[in-house]
CSV table of C-alpha atoms and ligand atoms in Angstrom, one decimal:
chain,number,residue,atom,x,y,z
A,1171,UNK,CA,-11.8,10.4,-13.1
A,1172,UNK,CA,-15.0,10.5,-11.7
A,1173,UNK,CA,-13.4,12.1,-8.4
A,1174,UNK,CA,-12.7,16.0,-7.8
A,1175,UNK,CA,-9.4,17.2,-7.1
A,1176,UNK,CA,-8.6,20.2,-5.2
A,1177,UNK,CA,-8.0,22.0,-8.3
A,1178,UNK,CA,-11.9,21.7,-9.0
A,1179,UNK,CA,-13.4,23.6,-5.2
A,1180,UNK,CA,-13.8,26.4,-4.4
A,1181,UNK,CA,-11.4,26.7,-1.0
A,1182,UNK,CA,-11.3,30.5,-0.2
A,1183,UNK,CA,-11.8,30.9,3.3
A,1184,UNK,CA,-13.9,27.4,3.5
A,1185,UNK,CA,-13.1,24.9,6.2
A,1186,UNK,CA,-11.8,21.5,4.6
A,1187,UNK,CA,-11.7,18.8,6.8
A,1188,UNK,CA,-9.4,16.4,5.2
A,1189,UNK,CA,-8.8,13.0,6.4
A,1190,UNK,CA,-5.6,11.9,6.4
A,1191,UNK,CA,-3.0,8.8,7.3
A,1192,UNK,CA,-0.9,9.8,9.9
A,1193,UNK,CA,-0.4,6.7,11.5
A,1194,UNK,CA,3.2,6.4,11.8
A,1195,UNK,CA,5.4,4.4,13.9
A,1196,UNK,CA,6.5,5.9,17.2
A,1197,UNK,CA,9.1,4.6,19.9
A,1198,UNK,CA,9.2,6.0,23.0
A,1199,UNK,CA,7.7,8.8,21.7
A,1200,UNK,CA,9.5,9.6,18.8
A,1201,UNK,CA,8.6,9.5,15.4
A,1202,UNK,CA,10.3,6.7,13.5
A,1203,UNK,CA,9.6,7.3,9.9
A,1204,UNK,CA,7.6,10.2,9.5
A,1205,UNK,CA,6.9,9.0,5.2
A,1206,UNK,CA,3.5,9.2,5.8
A,1207,UNK,CA,3.9,12.8,7.3
A,1208,UNK,CA,6.2,13.6,4.4
A,1209,UNK,CA,3.2,12.8,1.9
A,1210,UNK,CA,0.3,15.1,3.2
A,1211,UNK,CA,2.0,18.2,2.7
A,1212,UNK,CA,1.2,18.9,-0.7
A,1213,UNK,CA,-2.1,18.4,0.0
A,1214,UNK,CA,-2.2,20.5,3.1
A,1215,UNK,CA,-0.1,23.3,1.5
A,1216,UNK,CA,-2.1,23.4,-1.8
A,1217,UNK,CA,-5.3,23.9,0.9
A,1218,UNK,CA,-3.3,26.7,2.5
A,1219,UNK,CA,-1.9,28.2,-0.7
A,1220,UNK,CA,-6.0,28.2,-2.0
A,1221,UNK,CA,-7.1,30.0,1.0
A,1222,UNK,CA,-8.6,27.1,2.9
A,1223,UNK,CA,-8.3,26.2,6.2
A,1224,UNK,CA,-7.0,23.0,6.7
A,1225,UNK,CA,-8.6,20.6,9.9
A,1226,UNK,CA,-7.2,16.9,10.0
A,1227,UNK,CA,-8.9,14.5,10.8
A,1228,UNK,CA,-6.8,11.0,11.5
A,1229,UNK,CA,-6.9,7.7,13.3
A,1230,UNK,CA,-3.8,6.9,15.2
A,1231,UNK,CA,-3.2,3.1,16.2
A,1232,UNK,CA,-6.2,0.6,17.7
A,1233,UNK,CA,-8.0,2.3,20.7
A,1234,UNK,CA,-10.8,0.3,20.1
A,1235,UNK,CA,-13.4,3.5,20.3
A,1236,UNK,CA,-12.2,4.9,23.7
A,1237,UNK,CA,-9.6,7.3,24.7
A,1238,UNK,CA,-6.0,6.1,25.4
A,1239,UNK,CA,-3.5,8.4,26.2
A,1240,UNK,CA,-0.7,7.5,24.1
A,1241,UNK,CA,-2.7,7.0,21.1
A,1242,UNK,CA,-3.4,10.8,21.0
A,1243,UNK,CA,-2.6,12.6,17.9
A,1244,UNK,CA,-0.9,15.5,20.3
A,1245,UNK,CA,1.9,13.6,20.3
A,1246,UNK,CA,2.8,14.2,16.2
A,1247,UNK,CA,1.9,18.1,16.3
A,1248,UNK,CA,5.6,18.8,16.3
A,1249,UNK,CA,6.7,16.7,13.5
A,1250,UNK,CA,3.5,18.2,11.8
A,1251,UNK,CA,4.9,21.4,12.1
A,1252,UNK,CA,8.2,20.7,10.8
A,1253,UNK,CA,6.8,19.0,7.9
A,1254,UNK,CA,4.2,21.7,7.1
A,1255,UNK,CA,6.2,24.7,7.9
A,1256,UNK,CA,3.1,25.9,9.6
A,1257,UNK,CA,1.6,26.6,13.1
A,1258,UNK,CA,-0.4,23.4,13.9
A,1259,UNK,CA,-3.4,23.8,16.2
A,1260,UNK,CA,-4.7,21.1,18.3
A,1261,UNK,CA,-8.4,19.8,19.7
A,1262,UNK,CA,-8.5,17.5,22.3
A,1263,UNK,CA,-11.6,15.6,20.7
A,1264,UNK,CA,-12.8,15.6,16.8
A,1265,UNK,CA,-16.2,16.4,17.3
A,1266,UNK,CA,-18.1,18.7,19.9
A,1267,UNK,CA,-17.2,22.0,22.0
A,1268,UNK,CA,-13.6,21.4,21.9
A,1269,UNK,CA,-13.7,20.4,18.3
A,1270,UNK,CA,-15.9,23.2,17.3
A,1271,UNK,CA,-14.1,25.9,19.4
A,1272,UNK,CA,-10.9,25.1,17.8
A,1273,UNK,CA,-12.1,25.0,14.2
A,1274,UNK,CA,-13.8,28.8,15.3
A,1275,UNK,CA,-10.2,30.1,16.5
A,1276,UNK,CA,-8.6,28.9,13.3
A,1277,UNK,CA,-7.0,31.8,11.4
A,1278,UNK,CA,-5.9,31.8,8.0
A,1279,UNK,CA,-2.2,30.6,7.4
A,1280,UNK,CA,-2.9,28.2,10.1
A,1281,UNK,CA,-3.7,24.6,10.5
A,1282,UNK,CA,-6.0,22.4,12.9
A,1283,UNK,CA,-5.2,18.4,13.9
A,1284,UNK,CA,-8.4,16.8,15.8
A,1285,UNK,CA,-7.7,14.3,17.9
A,1286,UNK,CA,-7.6,10.2,17.0
A,1287,UNK,CA,-10.9,9.7,15.4
A,1288,UNK,CA,-11.2,5.9,16.7
A,1289,UNK,CA,-11.5,7.3,20.0
A,1290,UNK,CA,-15.0,7.5,19.1
A,1291,UNK,CA,-16.7,3.9,18.8
A,1292,UNK,CA,-19.0,5.5,15.9
A,1293,UNK,CA,-16.0,6.0,13.8
A,1294,UNK,CA,-15.1,2.6,12.5
A,1295,UNK,CA,-19.0,1.5,12.7
A,1296,UNK,CA,-19.7,4.8,9.9
A,1297,UNK,CA,-22.1,5.7,12.3
A,1298,UNK,CA,-24.3,8.6,10.7
A,1299,UNK,CA,-24.5,10.3,14.3
A,1300,UNK,CA,-20.8,10.9,14.6
A,1301,UNK,CA,-20.5,11.8,10.5
A,1302,UNK,CA,-22.7,14.1,11.1
A,1303,UNK,CA,-20.9,15.7,14.0
A,1304,UNK,CA,-17.9,16.0,11.9
A,1305,UNK,CA,-19.8,17.6,9.2
A,1306,UNK,CA,-20.5,20.3,11.4
A,1307,UNK,CA,-16.9,21.1,11.5
A,1308,UNK,CA,-16.5,21.8,7.5
A,1309,UNK,CA,-17.8,23.0,4.6
A,1310,UNK,CA,-15.9,20.8,2.4
A,1311,UNK,CA,-14.6,17.2,2.4
A,1312,UNK,CA,-10.8,16.2,1.1
A,1313,UNK,CA,-10.1,12.3,1.4
A,1314,UNK,CA,-6.2,12.0,1.2
A,1315,UNK,CA,-6.0,8.9,3.1
A,1316,UNK,CA,-5.8,5.9,0.1
A,1317,UNK,CA,-4.7,3.6,3.2
A,1318,UNK,CA,-7.8,3.7,5.1
A,1319,UNK,CA,-10.2,4.1,1.9
A,1320,UNK,CA,-10.8,0.1,1.9
A,1321,UNK,CA,-12.7,0.9,5.4
A,1322,UNK,CA,-15.9,2.4,5.5
A,1323,UNK,CA,-15.5,4.5,8.2
A,1324,UNK,CA,-17.0,7.9,9.1
A,1325,UNK,CA,-13.8,10.0,8.3
A,1326,UNK,CA,-13.4,7.8,5.4
A,1327,UNK,CA,-16.4,7.6,3.6
A,1328,UNK,CA,-19.5,9.1,5.6
A,1329,UNK,CA,-18.8,12.6,5.1
A,1330,UNK,CA,-18.4,12.4,1.5
A,1331,UNK,CA,-22.2,12.2,1.6
A,1332,UNK,CA,-22.5,15.2,3.2
A,1333,UNK,CA,-19.9,18.0,2.2
A,1334,UNK,CA,-18.8,18.7,-1.2
A,1335,UNK,CA,-15.9,16.0,-1.7
A,1336,UNK,CA,-12.4,15.9,-3.4
A,1337,UNK,CA,-9.3,13.9,-3.2
A,1338,UNK,CA,-6.4,15.4,-1.7
A,1339,UNK,CA,-2.8,15.2,-3.7
A,1340,UNK,CA,-1.9,11.7,-2.3
A,1341,UNK,CA,-5.4,9.9,-3.0
A,1342,UNK,CA,-5.1,11.6,-6.4
A,1343,UNK,CA,-1.2,10.4,-6.9
A,1344,UNK,CA,-2.2,6.8,-5.5
A,1345,UNK,CA,-5.6,6.7,-7.8
A,1346,UNK,CA,-3.7,8.0,-11.3
A,1347,UNK,CA,-0.8,5.7,-10.6
A,1348,UNK,CA,-3.1,2.4,-10.1
A,1349,UNK,CA,-5.1,3.8,-12.7
A,1350,UNK,CA,-2.6,3.6,-14.9
A,1351,UNK,CA,-1.2,0.1,-13.8
A,1352,UNK,CA,-4.4,-1.8,-14.2
A,1353,UNK,CA,-7.1,0.0,-15.0
A,1354,UNK,CA,-6.2,0.9,-18.9
A,1355,UNK,CA,-2.3,0.3,-19.0
A,1356,UNK,CA,0.2,0.4,-21.3
A,1357,UNK,CA,0.4,-3.2,-22.5
A,1358,UNK,CA,2.3,-5.6,-22.5
A,1359,UNK,CA,1.4,-5.6,-18.4
A,1360,UNK,CA,3.6,-7.5,-16.1
A,1361,UNK,CA,2.9,-8.1,-12.3
A,1362,UNK,CA,5.2,-9.6,-9.9
A,1363,UNK,CA,3.7,-11.2,-7.0
A,1364,UNK,CA,6.1,-12.5,-4.1
A,1365,UNK,CA,5.9,-12.8,-0.5
A,1366,UNK,CA,5.1,-15.9,2.0
A,1367,UNK,CA,1.9,-17.5,1.2
A,1368,UNK,CA,-1.0,-18.3,-1.4
A,1369,UNK,CA,-3.8,-18.2,1.1
A,1370,UNK,CA,-3.4,-14.3,1.8
A,1371,UNK,CA,-3.0,-13.2,-1.8
A,1372,UNK,CA,-5.3,-15.8,-3.6
A,1373,UNK,CA,-7.6,-13.1,-4.8
A,1374,UNK,CA,-5.2,-10.9,-6.1
A,1375,UNK,CA,-3.9,-13.9,-8.1
A,1376,UNK,CA,-7.0,-14.6,-9.4
A,1377,UNK,CA,-7.7,-11.2,-10.6
A,1378,UNK,CA,-4.4,-10.5,-12.3
A,1379,UNK,CA,-4.5,-13.4,-14.5
A,1380,UNK,CA,-7.0,-11.6,-15.8
A,1381,UNK,CA,-6.3,-8.3,-16.3
A,1382,UNK,CA,-2.0,-9.1,-16.6
A,1383,UNK,CA,0.1,-10.2,-19.9
A,1384,UNK,CA,2.8,-12.0,-17.6
A,1385,UNK,CA,2.1,-13.1,-13.9
A,1386,UNK,CA,5.6,-13.4,-11.9
A,1387,UNK,CA,5.4,-15.5,-9.2
A,1388,UNK,CA,7.9,-15.9,-6.6
A,1389,UNK,CA,8.9,-16.1,-2.6
A,1390,UNK,CA,7.6,-18.5,-0.3
A,1391,UNK,CA,4.1,-18.7,-2.2
A,1392,UNK,CA,6.1,-20.0,-5.8
A,1393,UNK,CA,6.9,-23.2,-3.7
A,1394,UNK,CA,3.1,-24.1,-3.5
A,1395,UNK,CA,3.1,-23.7,-7.3
A,1396,UNK,CA,6.1,-25.6,-7.7
A,1397,UNK,CA,4.7,-28.6,-5.6
A,1398,UNK,CA,1.8,-28.3,-7.6
A,1399,UNK,CA,3.4,-29.0,-10.4
A,1400,UNK,CA,5.0,-32.1,-8.9
A,1401,UNK,CA,8.4,-30.8,-8.0
A,1402,UNK,CA,10.2,-31.8,-4.5
A,1403,UNK,CA,10.4,-28.7,-2.6
A,1404,UNK,CA,12.0,-30.3,0.6
A,1405,UNK,CA,11.5,-28.1,3.8
A,1406,UNK,CA,10.3,-25.3,2.2
A,1407,UNK,CA,7.7,-22.9,2.9
A,1408,UNK,CA,4.8,-24.0,1.3
A,1409,UNK,CA,1.3,-24.5,1.9
A,1410,UNK,CA,-0.1,-28.1,0.9
A,1411,UNK,CA,-3.7,-27.6,1.6
A,1412,UNK,CA,-3.3,-24.4,-1.2
A,1413,UNK,CA,-2.0,-27.1,-4.1
A,1414,UNK,CA,-5.3,-27.5,-6.0
A,1415,UNK,CA,-5.7,-23.7,-6.0
A,1416,UNK,CA,-2.5,-23.2,-6.9
A,1417,UNK,CA,-3.3,-25.4,-10.3
A,1418,UNK,CA,-6.6,-23.8,-10.7
A,1419,UNK,CA,-4.8,-20.5,-11.1
A,1420,UNK,CA,-2.4,-22.1,-13.9
A,1421,UNK,CA,-5.5,-23.2,-15.5
A,1422,UNK,CA,-7.3,-20.1,-15.4
A,1423,UNK,CA,-4.0,-18.3,-16.6
A,1424,UNK,CA,-3.6,-20.5,-19.5
A,1425,UNK,CA,-7.6,-20.3,-20.3
A,1426,UNK,CA,-6.5,-16.3,-20.6
A,1427,UNK,CA,-3.5,-16.0,-22.1
A,1428,UNK,CA,-1.7,-15.0,-19.0
A,1429,UNK,CA,2.1,-16.7,-18.6
A,1430,UNK,CA,2.9,-17.8,-15.5
A,1431,UNK,CA,6.4,-17.3,-14.9
A,1432,UNK,CA,7.8,-19.6,-11.9
A,1433,UNK,CA,11.5,-19.8,-10.7
A,1434,UNK,CA,13.6,-21.9,-12.8
A,1435,UNK,CA,16.5,-22.5,-10.3
A,1436,UNK,CA,16.3,-21.4,-7.1
A,1437,UNK,CA,18.9,-20.9,-3.7
A,1438,UNK,CA,18.4,-23.7,-1.3
A,1439,UNK,CA,19.4,-23.7,2.5
A,1440,UNK,CA,19.2,-26.0,5.3
A,1441,UNK,CA,18.6,-23.2,7.9
A,1442,UNK,CA,16.0,-20.2,7.8
A,1443,UNK,CA,18.9,-17.6,8.7
A,1444,UNK,CA,21.4,-14.3,7.1
A,1445,UNK,CA,24.7,-16.0,5.5
A,1446,UNK,CA,23.2,-19.7,6.2
A,1447,UNK,CA,25.1,-22.0,3.6
A,1448,UNK,CA,23.8,-22.3,0.3
A,1449,UNK,CA,23.8,-23.5,-3.4
A,1450,UNK,CA,21.9,-23.0,-6.4
A,1451,UNK,CA,19.9,-25.6,-8.0
A,1452,UNK,CA,17.4,-26.2,-10.6
A,1453,UNK,CA,13.8,-25.6,-9.5
A,1454,UNK,CA,13.0,-29.2,-9.6
A,1455,UNK,CA,15.6,-30.5,-7.8
A,1456,UNK,CA,15.8,-29.0,-4.5
A,1457,UNK,CA,17.1,-31.6,-2.0
A,1458,UNK,CA,15.0,-32.9,0.2
A,1459,UNK,CA,16.4,-31.4,3.6
A,1460,UNK,CA,16.9,-27.9,1.9
A,1461,UNK,CA,14.4,-25.0,1.4
A,1462,UNK,CA,13.6,-22.8,-0.9
A,1463,UNK,CA,14.9,-19.1,0.2
A,1464,UNK,CA,15.3,-17.0,-2.8
A,1465,UNK,CA,15.3,-17.5,-6.7
A,1466,UNK,CA,18.3,-18.2,-8.5
A,1467,UNK,CA,20.2,-16.4,-11.6
A,1468,UNK,CA,18.2,-18.2,-14.4
A,1469,UNK,CA,15.1,-17.1,-12.8
A,1470,UNK,CA,16.4,-13.7,-12.1
A,1471,UNK,CA,17.6,-13.6,-16.3
A,1472,UNK,CA,14.1,-14.7,-17.3
A,1473,UNK,CA,12.3,-12.1,-15.2
A,1474,UNK,CA,14.4,-9.4,-17.1
A,1475,UNK,CA,13.9,-10.5,-20.3
A,1476,UNK,CA,10.2,-10.4,-19.4
A,1477,UNK,CA,10.4,-6.5,-17.9
A,1478,UNK,CA,12.4,-6.0,-21.1
A,1479,UNK,CA,9.2,-6.6,-22.7
A,1480,UNK,CA,7.1,-4.7,-20.8
A,1481,UNK,CA,5.3,-1.4,-20.2
A,1482,UNK,CA,3.6,-1.5,-17.2
A,1483,UNK,CA,4.6,-3.2,-14.2
A,1484,UNK,CA,2.6,-3.6,-11.0
A,1485,UNK,CA,4.6,-5.4,-8.0
A,1486,UNK,CA,3.8,-7.0,-4.9
A,1487,UNK,CA,5.6,-8.9,-2.4
A,1488,UNK,CA,9.6,-10.1,-2.3
A,1489,UNK,CA,10.9,-12.8,-4.5
A,1490,UNK,CA,12.9,-14.3,-1.6
A,1491,UNK,CA,13.1,-14.5,1.9
A,1492,UNK,CA,14.5,-10.9,1.5
A,1493,UNK,CA,15.1,-9.3,5.1
A,1494,UNK,CA,18.1,-12.3,6.0
A,1495,UNK,CA,21.3,-11.9,2.9
A,1496,UNK,CA,22.4,-13.2,0.4
A,1497,UNK,CA,18.0,-14.5,-0.1
A,1498,UNK,CA,17.4,-11.1,-1.2
A,1499,UNK,CA,19.5,-11.1,-4.2
A,1500,UNK,CA,16.8,-11.9,-6.6
A,1501,UNK,CA,14.2,-9.0,-5.1
A,1502,UNK,CA,16.9,-6.6,-5.7
A,1503,UNK,CA,18.6,-7.4,-8.8
A,1504,UNK,CA,15.0,-7.9,-10.8
A,1505,UNK,CA,13.8,-4.3,-8.6
A,1506,UNK,CA,17.2,-2.9,-10.0
A,1507,UNK,CA,16.1,-4.1,-13.5
A,1508,UNK,CA,12.6,-2.6,-13.2
A,1509,UNK,CA,13.9,1.0,-11.7
A,1510,UNK,CA,16.6,1.0,-14.5
A,1511,UNK,CA,14.0,0.3,-17.3
A,1512,UNK,CA,12.0,3.0,-15.5
A,1513,UNK,CA,14.3,5.6,-15.3
A,1514,UNK,CA,14.9,5.2,-19.2
A,1515,UNK,CA,11.0,6.1,-19.6
A,1516,UNK,CA,10.5,2.6,-21.1
A,1517,UNK,CA,8.3,1.1,-18.3
A,1518,UNK,CA,5.7,2.4,-16.0
A,1519,UNK,CA,6.4,0.7,-12.8
A,1520,UNK,CA,3.9,0.6,-9.4
A,1521,UNK,CA,4.6,-1.2,-6.5
A,1522,UNK,CA,3.1,-1.2,-3.0
A,1523,UNK,CA,2.3,-3.2,0.0
A,1524,UNK,CA,4.6,-3.1,3.4
A,1525,UNK,CA,7.3,-5.8,3.0
A,1526,UNK,CA,7.2,-4.7,-0.7
A,1527,UNK,CA,8.1,-0.9,0.1
A,1528,UNK,CA,10.8,-2.0,2.6
A,1529,UNK,CA,12.3,-4.5,0.1
A,1530,UNK,CA,12.3,-2.1,-3.0
A,1531,UNK,CA,13.9,0.9,-0.3
A,1532,UNK,CA,16.5,-2.1,0.4
A,1533,UNK,CA,17.8,-2.7,-3.0
A,1534,UNK,CA,17.6,1.4,-3.8
A,1535,UNK,CA,15.3,0.4,-6.2
A,1536,UNK,CA,12.4,2.7,-5.4
A,1537,UNK,CA,13.4,6.1,-5.8
A,1538,UNK,CA,13.3,5.4,-10.0
A,1539,UNK,CA,9.7,3.5,-9.6
A,1540,UNK,CA,6.9,5.3,-11.1
A,1541,UNK,CA,5.3,5.3,-8.2
A,1542,UNK,CA,5.3,3.3,-4.6
A,1543,UNK,CA,2.2,3.5,-2.7
A,1544,UNK,CA,2.8,3.3,0.9
A,1545,UNK,CA,-1.2,1.9,1.8
A,1546,UNK,CA,-1.0,-1.9,2.8
A,1547,UNK,CA,-4.2,-3.1,2.9
A,1548,UNK,CA,-5.9,-0.7,0.8
A,1549,UNK,CA,-3.3,-1.3,-2.2
A,1550,UNK,CA,-4.0,-4.8,-1.9
A,1551,UNK,CA,-7.4,-4.5,-2.3
A,1552,UNK,CA,-7.3,-2.4,-5.1
A,1553,UNK,CA,-4.8,-4.9,-6.7
A,1554,UNK,CA,-8.0,-7.6,-6.0
A,1555,UNK,CA,-10.1,-5.6,-8.1
A,1556,UNK,CA,-12.3,-4.4,-5.3
A,1557,UNK,CA,-14.1,-1.5,-5.1
A,1558,UNK,CA,-12.9,0.4,-2.4
A,1559,UNK,CA,-15.7,2.4,0.1
A,1560,UNK,CA,-13.7,5.6,0.3
A,1561,UNK,CA,-13.0,5.7,-3.6
A,1562,UNK,CA,-16.5,4.7,-4.4
A,1563,UNK,CA,-17.8,7.4,-1.9
A,1564,UNK,CA,-15.6,10.6,-3.9
A,1565,UNK,CA,-17.3,8.9,-7.1
A,1566,UNK,CA,-20.9,8.8,-5.9
B,2592,LIG,P1,3.9,-10.6,2.5
B,2592,LIG,O1,3.9,-10.6,3.5
B,2592,LIG,O2,3.1,-12.0,2.2
B,2592,LIG,O3,4.5,-10.2,1.7
B,2592,LIG,O4,5.5,-12.3,2.9
B,2592,LIG,C1,6.7,-11.6,2.7
B,2592,LIG,C2,7.6,-12.5,3.6
B,2592,LIG,O5,8.1,-13.4,2.7
B,2592,LIG,C3,8.7,-11.9,4.4
B,2592,LIG,O6,8.8,-12.0,5.5
B,2592,LIG,C4,9.8,-13.0,3.4
B,2592,LIG,O7,11.0,-13.0,4.1
B,2592,LIG,C5,8.9,-13.9,3.1
B,2592,LIG,N1,9.4,-15.0,2.4
B,2592,LIG,C6,9.7,-15.1,1.0
B,2592,LIG,N2,10.1,-15.9,0.2
B,2592,LIG,C7,10.1,-16.4,1.3
B,2592,LIG,C8,10.6,-18.1,0.9
B,2592,LIG,N3,11.5,-18.8,-0.2
B,2592,LIG,N4,10.8,-19.1,2.0
B,2592,LIG,C9,10.3,-18.4,3.3
B,2592,LIG,N5,9.9,-17.2,3.3
B,2592,LIG,C10,9.8,-16.2,2.4
């Protein structure tokens, strides 16, 4: 790894500017899912344990470069204190006199949360002046927001050029997991890509056929591939304009010895709604007036067989319309198979992306996966093979 961890930094007595992602959902002032806050705990605790002073930098929502009262990070202080088990002070700005006074007053054992970085226009422009003002508040930069690492902002990228820098525990865990899945994986490697559309995951599919031994394609995007093979898909969600692209991906895969696994049987219904009357048909026999909403049991058996022979799995996107029962069946069954292989030590399994995390949580499989990334866009860009500016900056 070309980046440093907290263990390689001298933190005693140091002000540690720590970029975290605590962009949690809030409804009526209450945090409805504190996962992102829970995930920064190891980093903050380790900084405190090493005698450092954690100063948290974070964004919240999209205020567009101006102060928006209901996007103040102050509302997260009680949840942070509870999660961290330490007093959390708050500064009403992330730079300038208010921030400086709060930093100066910070005592050992306390944590300081600075106000929403995106209240400043310069943040999302990686403005050097704003970066310099932030840098003046710390001695060390700890980057722990992998989920924001695909953006070159002052607090994700800029600071790394001005201060001695390292990855926090969450960043370290994300990068290690991703590296083990696609960087230098144990083979055979399988990727599962599902979800609605080919168009949003084109680069991802294209990169994966270069890296994996088997690519399982499911969900709505599989319909476009089935159509590309000349199979009828009825009223299914599909992108007719992407048929040539789908053919191109299949041709590329063939040339690279990557096997593409498409559904062999499909569950079809006449309406996109929970418990709609449905039937299972071979993948080339979707009735004209029906839509494909899930992969069938034969498809799941084929996926299971691939998992059985795989040593590494990377997963993004559901295999069907998982939000409406019973069209979550293939996603759940395949996820549980992957979880069981992981639990027995036979598979390294990494999954990520918003819907994927929800689907794997719903199936109960998530807890046995080797790693579940909570980063949405950054995880996808990484799967696409892109260099993330926030990671590159740590390596520089
Ligand atoms: P994505 O955000 O691209 O991962 O797509 C996830 C969405 O794709 C979920 O909302 C699923 O309900 C939807 N989806 C998956 N399979 C199908 C399908 N066969 N027909 C319609 N929607 C689907």
